[in-house]
Amino acid sequence: MKKKILNLKPSVFIAVGLAILAIALILSGQLKSDDAMVENSKNDIATDKTKTLITVRVIKSIAKDHNAVIIINGKTETSMNVEINAETDGRIFKINMNTGQVINKGDVIAKIMVNNRQAVLNHAKNITTQRKLEYEAAKKLALKGFQSKIKKAAALANLSAAKANLLTAQIDLNHTIIKSPFDGIISKKHTNIGDYVKSGDPIAIIISLNPLYVTAHVAEGEIDHIKTGAIISIRLISGQQTTGKITRIAPVADDNTRTFKIEAMVDNQNNFIKAGLSAKLRLSLATEKAHLITPAILSLNDDGNVGIKTITKDNIVIFNQIKIIENTDEGLWITGIDNKATIISVGQEYVVHGQKVNTVIDSDIKKQADGLEAIRNVKT
């Protein structure tokens, strides 16, 4: 056996040696790789244990009694806007109006030529008198049995027809004098002396500015705060200020804007306020607890809801959907969080709901909030 081994060629020994060396190297590398994996896992665990939490800046906020105000854009409108039309045919021979003129109820604004209307009326009166006498005679004869009830009924019908013709003639004559149906202002004059008008043709437009109405459209989120009878402050674009009382709230929202139209009635003696002016309506709401924040700290959740992020006692981030009750120059007044809350003021965009964080009191923002509150107290 030994002789056979010794008789092997040297190349065979070399090949076997190389094979053994390769196996040794492979095993050695695998062992080192396993050791490295174990070492890396240990390092990862150590890193997780010592990993630094995200630090956010927070402010301690305490809700305060706040009397919120809704400000709505609106405009002034007339209480009445009526087109006066001719009610008979004829030529205008007198005009007693000018655009912008103040008029009273019953004032004559125009006259149509009478022509033969007076004669027609006189004739109708005479016929009516005749028919009345005929009826009285027929009635007496019927009572004595000298005339049938049919003739009496015919006489009564003739009298009724005569009275109807008399009334028509009287109304036609009356319509030649055109009067204002209410106190107001001539907004537009459609006719002049010499114009021929037919029944239904426009004569003038008369408007009433007292009372005056201010209309506005209120967002669906604020309509529940507005009640009929509430007093509302009004500031016009001209600088004039007045008050009004809400008299109407639309029961249905506009399909396009999702807003509700409201009307406020304003006492406008002497037509002091004009129609068509832009106005801002200011309505005070009930006092409620609210926080004053800067809009910069607002966030959106995955559903697109507006809110802010607060911190629990255990430093866990909580997203709070809020309600903005007023937007002022000082900031936003909001509800929807506890009366005492720790609000994230810086870093809210880097943390999510449920995440644990470290916190630092935001002294700068706290000072700013205190300063704004001091200014507000001075103003009030």
Tab-separated table of C-alpha atoms in Angstrom:
chain	number	residue	atom	x	y	z
A	1	MET	CA	0.000	0.000	0.000
A	2	LYS	CA	2.762	2.384	0.940
A	3	LYS	CA	4.485	1.566	-2.278
A	4	LYS	CA	1.365	2.521	-4.232
A	5	ILE	CA	1.136	5.860	-2.466
A	6	LEU	CA	4.812	6.560	-2.972
A	7	ASN	CA	4.460	5.655	-6.576
A	8	LEU	CA	1.834	8.433	-7.111
A	9	LYS	CA	2.918	11.321	-9.191
A	10	PRO	CA	3.902	14.607	-7.449
A	11	SER	CA	1.110	16.444	-9.300
A	12	VAL	CA	-1.495	14.420	-7.435
A	13	PHE	CA	-0.094	15.561	-4.087
A	14	ILE	CA	-0.135	19.152	-5.226
A	15	ALA	CA	-3.803	18.926	-6.348
A	16	VAL	CA	-4.915	17.386	-3.061
A	17	GLY	CA	-3.057	20.044	-1.096
A	18	LEU	CA	-4.668	22.869	-3.010
A	19	ALA	CA	-8.106	21.370	-2.468
A	20	ILE	CA	-7.554	21.143	1.291
A	21	LEU	CA	-6.289	24.744	1.364
A	22	ALA	CA	-9.358	26.027	-0.552
A	23	ILE	CA	-11.749	24.275	1.826
A	24	ALA	CA	-9.919	25.762	4.786
A	25	LEU	CA	-10.147	29.285	3.360
A	26	ILE	CA	-13.863	28.942	2.652
A	27	LEU	CA	-14.603	27.702	6.127
A	28	SER	CA	-12.512	30.449	7.624
A	29	GLY	CA	-14.406	33.196	5.665
A	30	GLN	CA	-17.805	31.794	6.625
A	31	LEU	CA	-16.873	31.799	10.245
A	32	LYS	CA	-15.677	35.366	10.056
A	33	SER	CA	-18.899	36.393	8.233
A	34	ASP	CA	-21.040	34.800	10.940
A	35	ASP	CA	-19.032	36.546	13.600
A	36	ALA	CA	-19.483	39.894	11.786
A	37	MET	CA	-23.255	39.384	11.570
A	38	VAL	CA	-23.442	38.648	15.261
A	39	GLU	CA	-21.335	41.696	16.003
A	40	ASN	CA	-23.480	43.945	13.768
A	41	SER	CA	-26.667	42.709	15.417
A	42	LYS	CA	-25.219	43.545	18.795
A	43	ASN	CA	-24.302	47.017	17.537
A	44	ASP	CA	-27.826	47.587	16.106
A	45	ILE	CA	-29.411	46.600	19.411
A	46	ALA	CA	-27.082	48.907	21.263
A	47	THR	CA	-27.899	51.722	18.821
A	48	ASP	CA	-31.656	51.213	19.255
A	49	LYS	CA	-31.274	51.355	23.005
A	50	THR	CA	-29.300	54.578	22.868
A	51	LYS	CA	-31.159	56.105	19.895
A	52	THR	CA	-31.967	59.870	20.442
A	53	LEU	CA	-35.675	60.883	20.281
A	54	ILE	CA	-36.737	63.820	18.098
A	55	THR	CA	-36.938	67.011	20.101
A	56	VAL	CA	-39.800	69.429	19.499
A	57	ARG	CA	-40.469	72.842	20.942
A	58	VAL	CA	-43.731	73.230	22.836
A	59	ILE	CA	-45.787	75.922	24.489
A	60	LYS	CA	-48.083	75.574	27.468
A	61	SER	CA	-51.470	77.011	26.511
A	62	ILE	CA	-54.456	77.728	28.749
A	63	ALA	CA	-57.856	78.404	27.176
A	64	LYS	CA	-59.388	81.810	27.859
A	65	ASP	CA	-62.917	83.181	27.677
A	66	HIS	CA	-63.298	84.574	24.193
A	67	ASN	CA	-66.209	86.396	22.637
A	68	ALA	CA	-65.803	85.376	19.015
A	69	VAL	CA	-66.950	87.605	16.174
A	70	ILE	CA	-68.104	86.556	12.722
A	71	ILE	CA	-67.292	89.078	9.983
A	72	ILE	CA	-69.199	88.673	6.724
A	73	ASN	CA	-69.021	90.615	3.482
A	74	GLY	CA	-72.343	91.942	2.246
A	75	LYS	CA	-74.058	94.834	0.487
A	76	THR	CA	-76.930	97.241	1.000
A	77	GLU	CA	-80.171	96.679	-0.888
A	78	THR	CA	-83.472	98.479	-1.296
A	79	SER	CA	-86.484	97.259	0.641
A	80	MET	CA	-88.679	97.840	-2.433
A	81	ASN	CA	-87.810	98.231	-6.087
A	82	VAL	CA	-90.980	98.603	-8.156
A	83	GLU	CA	-91.523	99.366	-11.829
A	84	ILE	CA	-94.609	101.552	-12.293
A	85	ASN	CA	-96.463	100.733	-15.526
A	86	ALA	CA	-99.235	102.465	-17.450
A	87	GLU	CA	-102.655	100.880	-16.912
A	88	THR	CA	-104.403	102.534	-19.847
A	89	ASP	CA	-103.504	103.746	-23.320
A	90	GLY	CA	-102.838	107.381	-24.117
A	91	ARG	CA	-100.366	110.198	-24.549
A	92	ILE	CA	-98.352	111.582	-21.642
A	93	PHE	CA	-99.089	115.286	-21.243
A	94	LYS	CA	-97.603	115.941	-17.783
A	95	ILE	CA	-94.530	114.684	-15.886
A	96	ASN	CA	-93.955	115.467	-12.200
A	97	MET	CA	-90.775	113.511	-11.565
A	98	ASN	CA	-87.022	113.480	-12.060
A	99	THR	CA	-84.453	110.777	-11.477
A	100	GLY	CA	-83.309	110.859	-7.848
A	101	GLN	CA	-86.355	112.780	-6.675
A	102	VAL	CA	-87.795	111.881	-3.271
A	103	ILE	CA	-91.557	111.322	-3.435
A	104	ASN	CA	-94.331	110.429	-1.016
A	105	LYS	CA	-97.079	107.882	-1.302
A	106	GLY	CA	-99.893	109.277	-3.455
A	107	ASP	CA	-97.780	111.902	-5.251
A	108	VAL	CA	-98.732	112.301	-8.943
A	109	ILE	CA	-95.723	111.416	-11.105
A	110	ALA	CA	-97.379	111.538	-14.559
A	111	LYS	CA	-100.689	112.190	-16.338
A	112	ILE	CA	-102.195	110.684	-19.487
A	113	MET	CA	-104.569	112.704	-21.673
A	114	VAL	CA	-108.192	112.113	-20.684
A	115	ASN	CA	-109.633	112.500	-24.218
A	116	ASN	CA	-113.227	111.174	-24.243
A	117	ARG	CA	-112.942	109.201	-21.003
A	118	GLN	CA	-114.952	111.757	-19.043
A	119	ALA	CA	-117.753	111.625	-21.604
A	120	VAL	CA	-117.746	107.834	-21.476
A	121	LEU	CA	-117.987	107.998	-17.709
A	122	ASN	CA	-120.917	110.473	-17.814
A	123	HIS	CA	-122.738	108.265	-20.287
A	124	ALA	CA	-122.203	105.245	-18.064
A	125	LYS	CA	-123.621	107.166	-15.117
A	126	ASN	CA	-126.757	108.103	-17.073
A	127	ILE	CA	-127.310	104.546	-18.270
A	128	THR	CA	-126.902	103.285	-14.734
A	129	THR	CA	-129.495	105.750	-13.457
A	130	GLN	CA	-131.919	104.659	-16.190
A	131	ARG	CA	-131.384	100.967	-15.489
A	132	LYS	CA	-131.946	101.546	-11.793
A	133	LEU	CA	-135.329	103.213	-12.437
A	134	GLU	CA	-136.347	100.376	-14.768
A	135	TYR	CA	-135.504	97.802	-12.173
A	136	GLU	CA	-137.413	99.606	-9.411
A	137	ALA	CA	-140.500	99.785	-11.651
A	138	ALA	CA	-140.255	96.119	-12.614
A	139	LYS	CA	-139.925	95.134	-8.989
A	140	LYS	CA	-143.104	97.020	-7.997
A	141	LEU	CA	-145.124	95.579	-10.872
A	142	ALA	CA	-143.945	92.087	-10.012
A	143	LEU	CA	-145.118	92.519	-6.461
A	144	LYS	CA	-148.618	93.538	-7.677
A	145	GLY	CA	-148.709	90.684	-10.151
A	146	PHE	CA	-148.774	92.905	-13.234
A	147	GLN	CA	-145.356	91.723	-14.456
A	148	SER	CA	-143.584	88.382	-14.501
A	149	LYS	CA	-140.567	87.564	-12.432
A	150	ILE	CA	-138.644	87.026	-15.670
A	151	LYS	CA	-138.949	90.690	-16.608
A	152	LYS	CA	-137.889	91.670	-13.119
A	153	ALA	CA	-134.792	89.482	-13.411
A	154	ALA	CA	-134.000	90.977	-16.839
A	155	ALA	CA	-134.226	94.486	-15.397
A	156	LEU	CA	-131.857	93.501	-12.586
A	157	ALA	CA	-129.366	92.070	-15.092
A	158	ASN	CA	-129.445	95.276	-17.110
A	159	LEU	CA	-128.769	97.293	-13.948
A	160	SER	CA	-125.827	95.083	-13.029
A	161	ALA	CA	-124.309	95.472	-16.524
A	162	ALA	CA	-124.715	99.240	-16.329
A	163	LYS	CA	-122.965	99.372	-12.966
A	164	ALA	CA	-120.094	97.282	-14.361
A	165	ASN	CA	-119.676	99.629	-17.322
A	166	LEU	CA	-119.734	102.613	-14.960
A	167	LEU	CA	-117.029	101.082	-12.801
A	168	THR	CA	-114.867	100.298	-15.858
A	169	ALA	CA	-115.199	103.852	-17.147
A	170	GLN	CA	-114.317	105.266	-13.739
A	171	ILE	CA	-111.228	103.046	-13.403
A	172	ASP	CA	-110.033	103.904	-16.914
A	173	LEU	CA	-110.343	107.600	-16.109
A	174	ASN	CA	-108.514	107.146	-12.806
A	175	HIS	CA	-105.643	105.387	-14.583
A	176	THR	CA	-104.850	108.570	-16.511
A	177	ILE	CA	-103.345	109.886	-13.281
A	178	ILE	CA	-100.267	107.861	-12.258
A	179	LYS	CA	-99.353	108.049	-8.558
A	180	SER	CA	-96.570	106.700	-6.371
A	181	PRO	CA	-97.743	103.645	-4.399
A	182	PHE	CA	-95.302	104.278	-1.517
A	183	ASP	CA	-92.716	106.689	-0.137
A	184	GLY	CA	-89.529	106.381	-2.138
A	185	ILE	CA	-87.116	107.740	-4.696
A	186	ILE	CA	-87.389	107.883	-8.477
A	187	SER	CA	-84.628	105.512	-9.536
A	188	LYS	CA	-85.323	105.710	-13.274
A	189	LYS	CA	-87.704	107.658	-15.511
A	190	HIS	CA	-88.910	105.829	-18.624
A	191	THR	CA	-91.247	108.413	-20.182
A	192	ASN	CA	-91.354	112.065	-21.177
A	193	ILE	CA	-94.070	114.497	-22.142
A	194	GLY	CA	-95.533	113.604	-25.535
A	195	ASP	CA	-94.770	109.868	-25.341
A	196	TYR	CA	-97.631	107.563	-26.258
A	197	VAL	CA	-97.940	104.643	-23.881
A	198	LYS	CA	-100.003	101.495	-23.896
A	199	SER	CA	-101.235	99.576	-20.904
A	200	GLY	CA	-98.244	97.749	-19.418
A	201	ASP	CA	-95.568	100.158	-20.720
A	202	PRO	CA	-93.034	101.266	-18.035
A	203	ILE	CA	-93.390	104.774	-16.624
A	204	ALA	CA	-90.744	104.835	-13.870
A	205	ILE	CA	-88.878	102.740	-11.305
A	206	ILE	CA	-89.411	103.712	-7.690
A	207	ILE	CA	-87.226	102.398	-4.867
A	208	SER	CA	-87.531	102.571	-1.113
A	209	LEU	CA	-84.445	103.022	1.076
A	210	ASN	CA	-86.223	103.048	4.408
A	211	PRO	CA	-86.001	100.555	5.792
A	212	LEU	CA	-82.777	99.490	4.102
A	213	TYR	CA	-81.605	95.897	3.943
A	214	VAL	CA	-78.071	94.548	4.161
A	215	THR	CA	-77.656	91.082	2.669
A	216	ALA	CA	-74.777	88.642	2.983
A	217	HIS	CA	-73.966	84.963	2.470
A	218	VAL	CA	-72.856	82.943	5.490
A	219	ALA	CA	-70.758	79.769	5.309
A	220	GLU	CA	-72.521	76.583	6.352
A	221	GLY	CA	-70.080	76.144	9.238
A	222	GLU	CA	-71.156	79.461	10.789
A	223	ILE	CA	-74.883	79.607	10.046
A	224	ASP	CA	-75.838	77.936	13.346
A	225	HIS	CA	-74.379	80.927	15.214
A	226	ILE	CA	-76.801	83.361	13.564
A	227	LYS	CA	-80.335	83.800	14.822
A	228	THR	CA	-83.298	85.849	13.614
A	229	GLY	CA	-83.659	89.014	15.683
A	230	ALA	CA	-79.946	89.269	16.504
A	231	ILE	CA	-78.426	92.754	16.373
A	232	ILE	CA	-75.511	93.048	13.981
A	233	SER	CA	-72.930	95.814	13.523
A	234	ILE	CA	-72.461	97.114	9.986
A	235	ARG	CA	-69.577	99.080	8.518
A	236	LEU	CA	-70.006	100.410	4.990
A	237	ILE	CA	-67.236	100.915	2.464
A	238	SER	CA	-67.957	104.639	2.716
A	239	GLY	CA	-66.927	104.520	6.379
A	240	GLN	CA	-70.456	104.851	7.719
A	241	GLN	CA	-71.352	102.636	10.651
A	242	THR	CA	-74.778	101.497	11.749
A	243	THR	CA	-76.612	98.532	13.220
A	244	GLY	CA	-79.289	96.242	11.893
A	245	LYS	CA	-81.537	93.421	12.997
A	246	ILE	CA	-81.467	90.069	11.242
A	247	THR	CA	-84.930	89.524	9.776
A	248	ARG	CA	-84.427	86.554	7.474
A	249	ILE	CA	-82.164	83.514	7.178
A	250	ALA	CA	-82.479	81.368	4.079
A	251	PRO	CA	-83.701	77.874	5.013
A	252	VAL	CA	-81.731	76.230	2.197
A	253	ALA	CA	-78.072	76.686	1.190
A	254	ASP	CA	-77.096	77.827	-2.282
A	255	ASP	CA	-76.198	74.751	-4.343
A	256	ASN	CA	-73.133	76.393	-5.885
A	257	THR	CA	-71.582	78.227	-2.923
A	258	ARG	CA	-72.959	76.174	-0.010
A	259	THR	CA	-73.786	79.413	1.779
A	260	PHE	CA	-76.963	80.782	3.335
A	261	LYS	CA	-78.319	84.226	2.477
A	262	ILE	CA	-79.231	86.438	5.414
A	263	GLU	CA	-80.931	89.846	5.549
A	264	ALA	CA	-80.553	92.536	8.192
A	265	MET	CA	-82.986	95.455	8.353
A	266	VAL	CA	-81.550	98.925	8.954
A	267	ASP	CA	-83.445	102.057	9.973
A	268	ASN	CA	-82.496	104.528	7.238
A	269	GLN	CA	-84.411	107.710	7.914
A	270	ASN	CA	-83.861	110.510	5.405
A	271	ASN	CA	-82.338	107.912	3.011
A	272	PHE	CA	-78.929	108.565	4.540
A	273	ILE	CA	-77.442	105.236	3.362
A	274	LYS	CA	-77.468	104.411	-0.344
A	275	ALA	CA	-78.246	101.040	-1.885
A	276	GLY	CA	-75.571	98.935	-3.550
A	277	LEU	CA	-72.746	99.748	-1.108
A	278	SER	CA	-70.310	97.064	0.028
A	279	ALA	CA	-70.554	96.357	3.734
A	280	LYS	CA	-68.964	94.269	6.464
A	281	LEU	CA	-71.329	92.666	8.935
A	282	ARG	CA	-69.944	91.971	12.404
A	283	LEU	CA	-71.838	89.568	14.646
A	284	SER	CA	-70.745	88.802	18.210
A	285	LEU	CA	-71.109	85.182	19.296
A	286	ALA	CA	-71.494	83.617	22.715
A	287	THR	CA	-68.421	83.562	24.980
A	288	GLU	CA	-66.558	80.252	25.050
A	289	LYS	CA	-63.204	78.836	26.110
A	290	ALA	CA	-60.642	79.034	23.310
A	291	HIS	CA	-56.901	79.025	22.642
A	292	LEU	CA	-55.012	81.722	20.738
A	293	ILE	CA	-52.475	80.210	18.332
A	294	THR	CA	-50.405	81.234	15.336
A	295	PRO	CA	-51.481	79.753	11.961
A	296	ALA	CA	-47.909	78.507	11.464
A	297	ILE	CA	-48.499	75.535	13.778
A	298	LEU	CA	-51.498	74.143	11.882
A	299	SER	CA	-51.202	70.629	10.456
A	300	LEU	CA	-53.190	68.291	8.241
A	301	ASN	CA	-53.842	64.634	8.979
A	302	ASP	CA	-54.117	61.888	6.364
A	303	ASP	CA	-57.814	62.651	5.904
A	304	GLY	CA	-57.101	66.315	5.150
A	305	ASN	CA	-58.522	67.608	8.432
A	306	VAL	CA	-57.014	70.766	9.915
A	307	GLY	CA	-55.613	70.470	13.404
A	308	ILE	CA	-52.679	70.949	15.740
A	309	LYS	CA	-50.375	68.513	17.503
A	310	THR	CA	-50.161	68.352	21.272
A	311	ILE	CA	-48.069	66.366	23.731
A	312	THR	CA	-49.368	64.050	26.457
A	313	LYS	CA	-47.819	63.708	29.917
A	314	ASP	CA	-45.845	60.756	28.539
A	315	ASN	CA	-44.493	62.892	25.661
A	316	ILE	CA	-46.650	61.153	23.054
A	317	VAL	CA	-47.718	63.201	20.018
A	318	ILE	CA	-51.484	63.584	19.552
A	319	PHE	CA	-53.154	65.084	16.459
A	320	ASN	CA	-56.208	67.155	17.402
A	321	GLN	CA	-58.807	68.190	14.867
A	322	ILE	CA	-59.773	71.762	15.753
A	323	LYS	CA	-62.458	74.326	15.029
A	324	ILE	CA	-61.385	77.862	14.162
A	325	ILE	CA	-63.924	80.189	15.772
A	326	GLU	CA	-62.255	83.450	14.766
A	327	ASN	CA	-59.350	84.664	12.640
A	328	THR	CA	-57.937	87.907	14.045
A	329	ASP	CA	-54.829	90.026	13.564
A	330	GLU	CA	-53.464	88.480	16.753
A	331	GLY	CA	-53.877	84.914	15.525
A	332	LEU	CA	-56.432	82.119	15.388
A	333	TRP	CA	-58.866	81.424	18.212
A	334	ILE	CA	-59.546	77.693	18.264
A	335	THR	CA	-61.452	75.020	20.169
A	336	GLY	CA	-61.138	71.255	20.044
A	337	ILE	CA	-58.361	70.658	22.593
A	338	ASP	CA	-58.278	70.543	26.386
A	339	ASN	CA	-58.427	73.817	28.299
A	340	LYS	CA	-54.848	73.132	29.406
A	341	ALA	CA	-52.682	71.777	26.617
A	342	THR	CA	-49.044	71.413	25.604
A	343	ILE	CA	-48.944	72.429	21.956
A	344	ILE	CA	-46.070	71.674	19.582
A	345	SER	CA	-44.903	75.028	18.276
A	346	VAL	CA	-41.841	73.965	16.262
A	347	GLY	CA	-41.169	70.586	14.694
A	348	GLN	CA	-44.744	69.398	14.247
A	349	GLU	CA	-44.056	68.565	10.617
A	350	TYR	CA	-41.399	66.008	11.601
A	351	VAL	CA	-43.474	63.931	14.014
A	352	VAL	CA	-46.618	61.853	13.668
A	353	HIS	CA	-49.569	60.893	15.836
A	354	GLY	CA	-48.548	58.341	18.474
A	355	GLN	CA	-44.816	59.068	18.268
A	356	LYS	CA	-42.779	59.626	21.445
A	357	VAL	CA	-40.607	62.752	21.508
A	358	ASN	CA	-38.485	64.951	23.699
A	359	THR	CA	-39.787	68.450	24.418
A	360	VAL	CA	-38.332	71.871	25.049
A	361	ILE	CA	-40.423	74.834	26.213
A	362	ASP	CA	-40.601	77.419	23.455
A	363	SER	CA	-39.868	80.535	25.479
A	364	ASP	CA	-39.807	82.796	22.455
A	365	ILE	CA	-43.300	81.835	21.381
A	366	LYS	CA	-44.493	81.944	24.987
A	367	LYS	CA	-43.240	85.506	25.303
A	368	GLN	CA	-44.881	86.373	22.022
A	369	ALA	CA	-48.201	84.928	23.152
A	370	ASP	CA	-47.983	86.725	26.473
A	371	GLY	CA	-47.247	89.941	24.633
A	372	LEU	CA	-50.222	89.491	22.316
A	373	GLU	CA	-52.466	88.775	25.291
A	374	ALA	CA	-51.217	91.902	27.051
A	375	ILE	CA	-51.956	93.979	23.952
A	376	ARG	CA	-55.426	92.459	23.735
A	377	ASN	CA	-56.131	93.256	27.379
A	378	VAL	CA	-55.059	96.867	26.857
A	379	LYS	CA	-57.378	97.171	23.861
A	380	THR	CA	-60.316	95.825	25.834
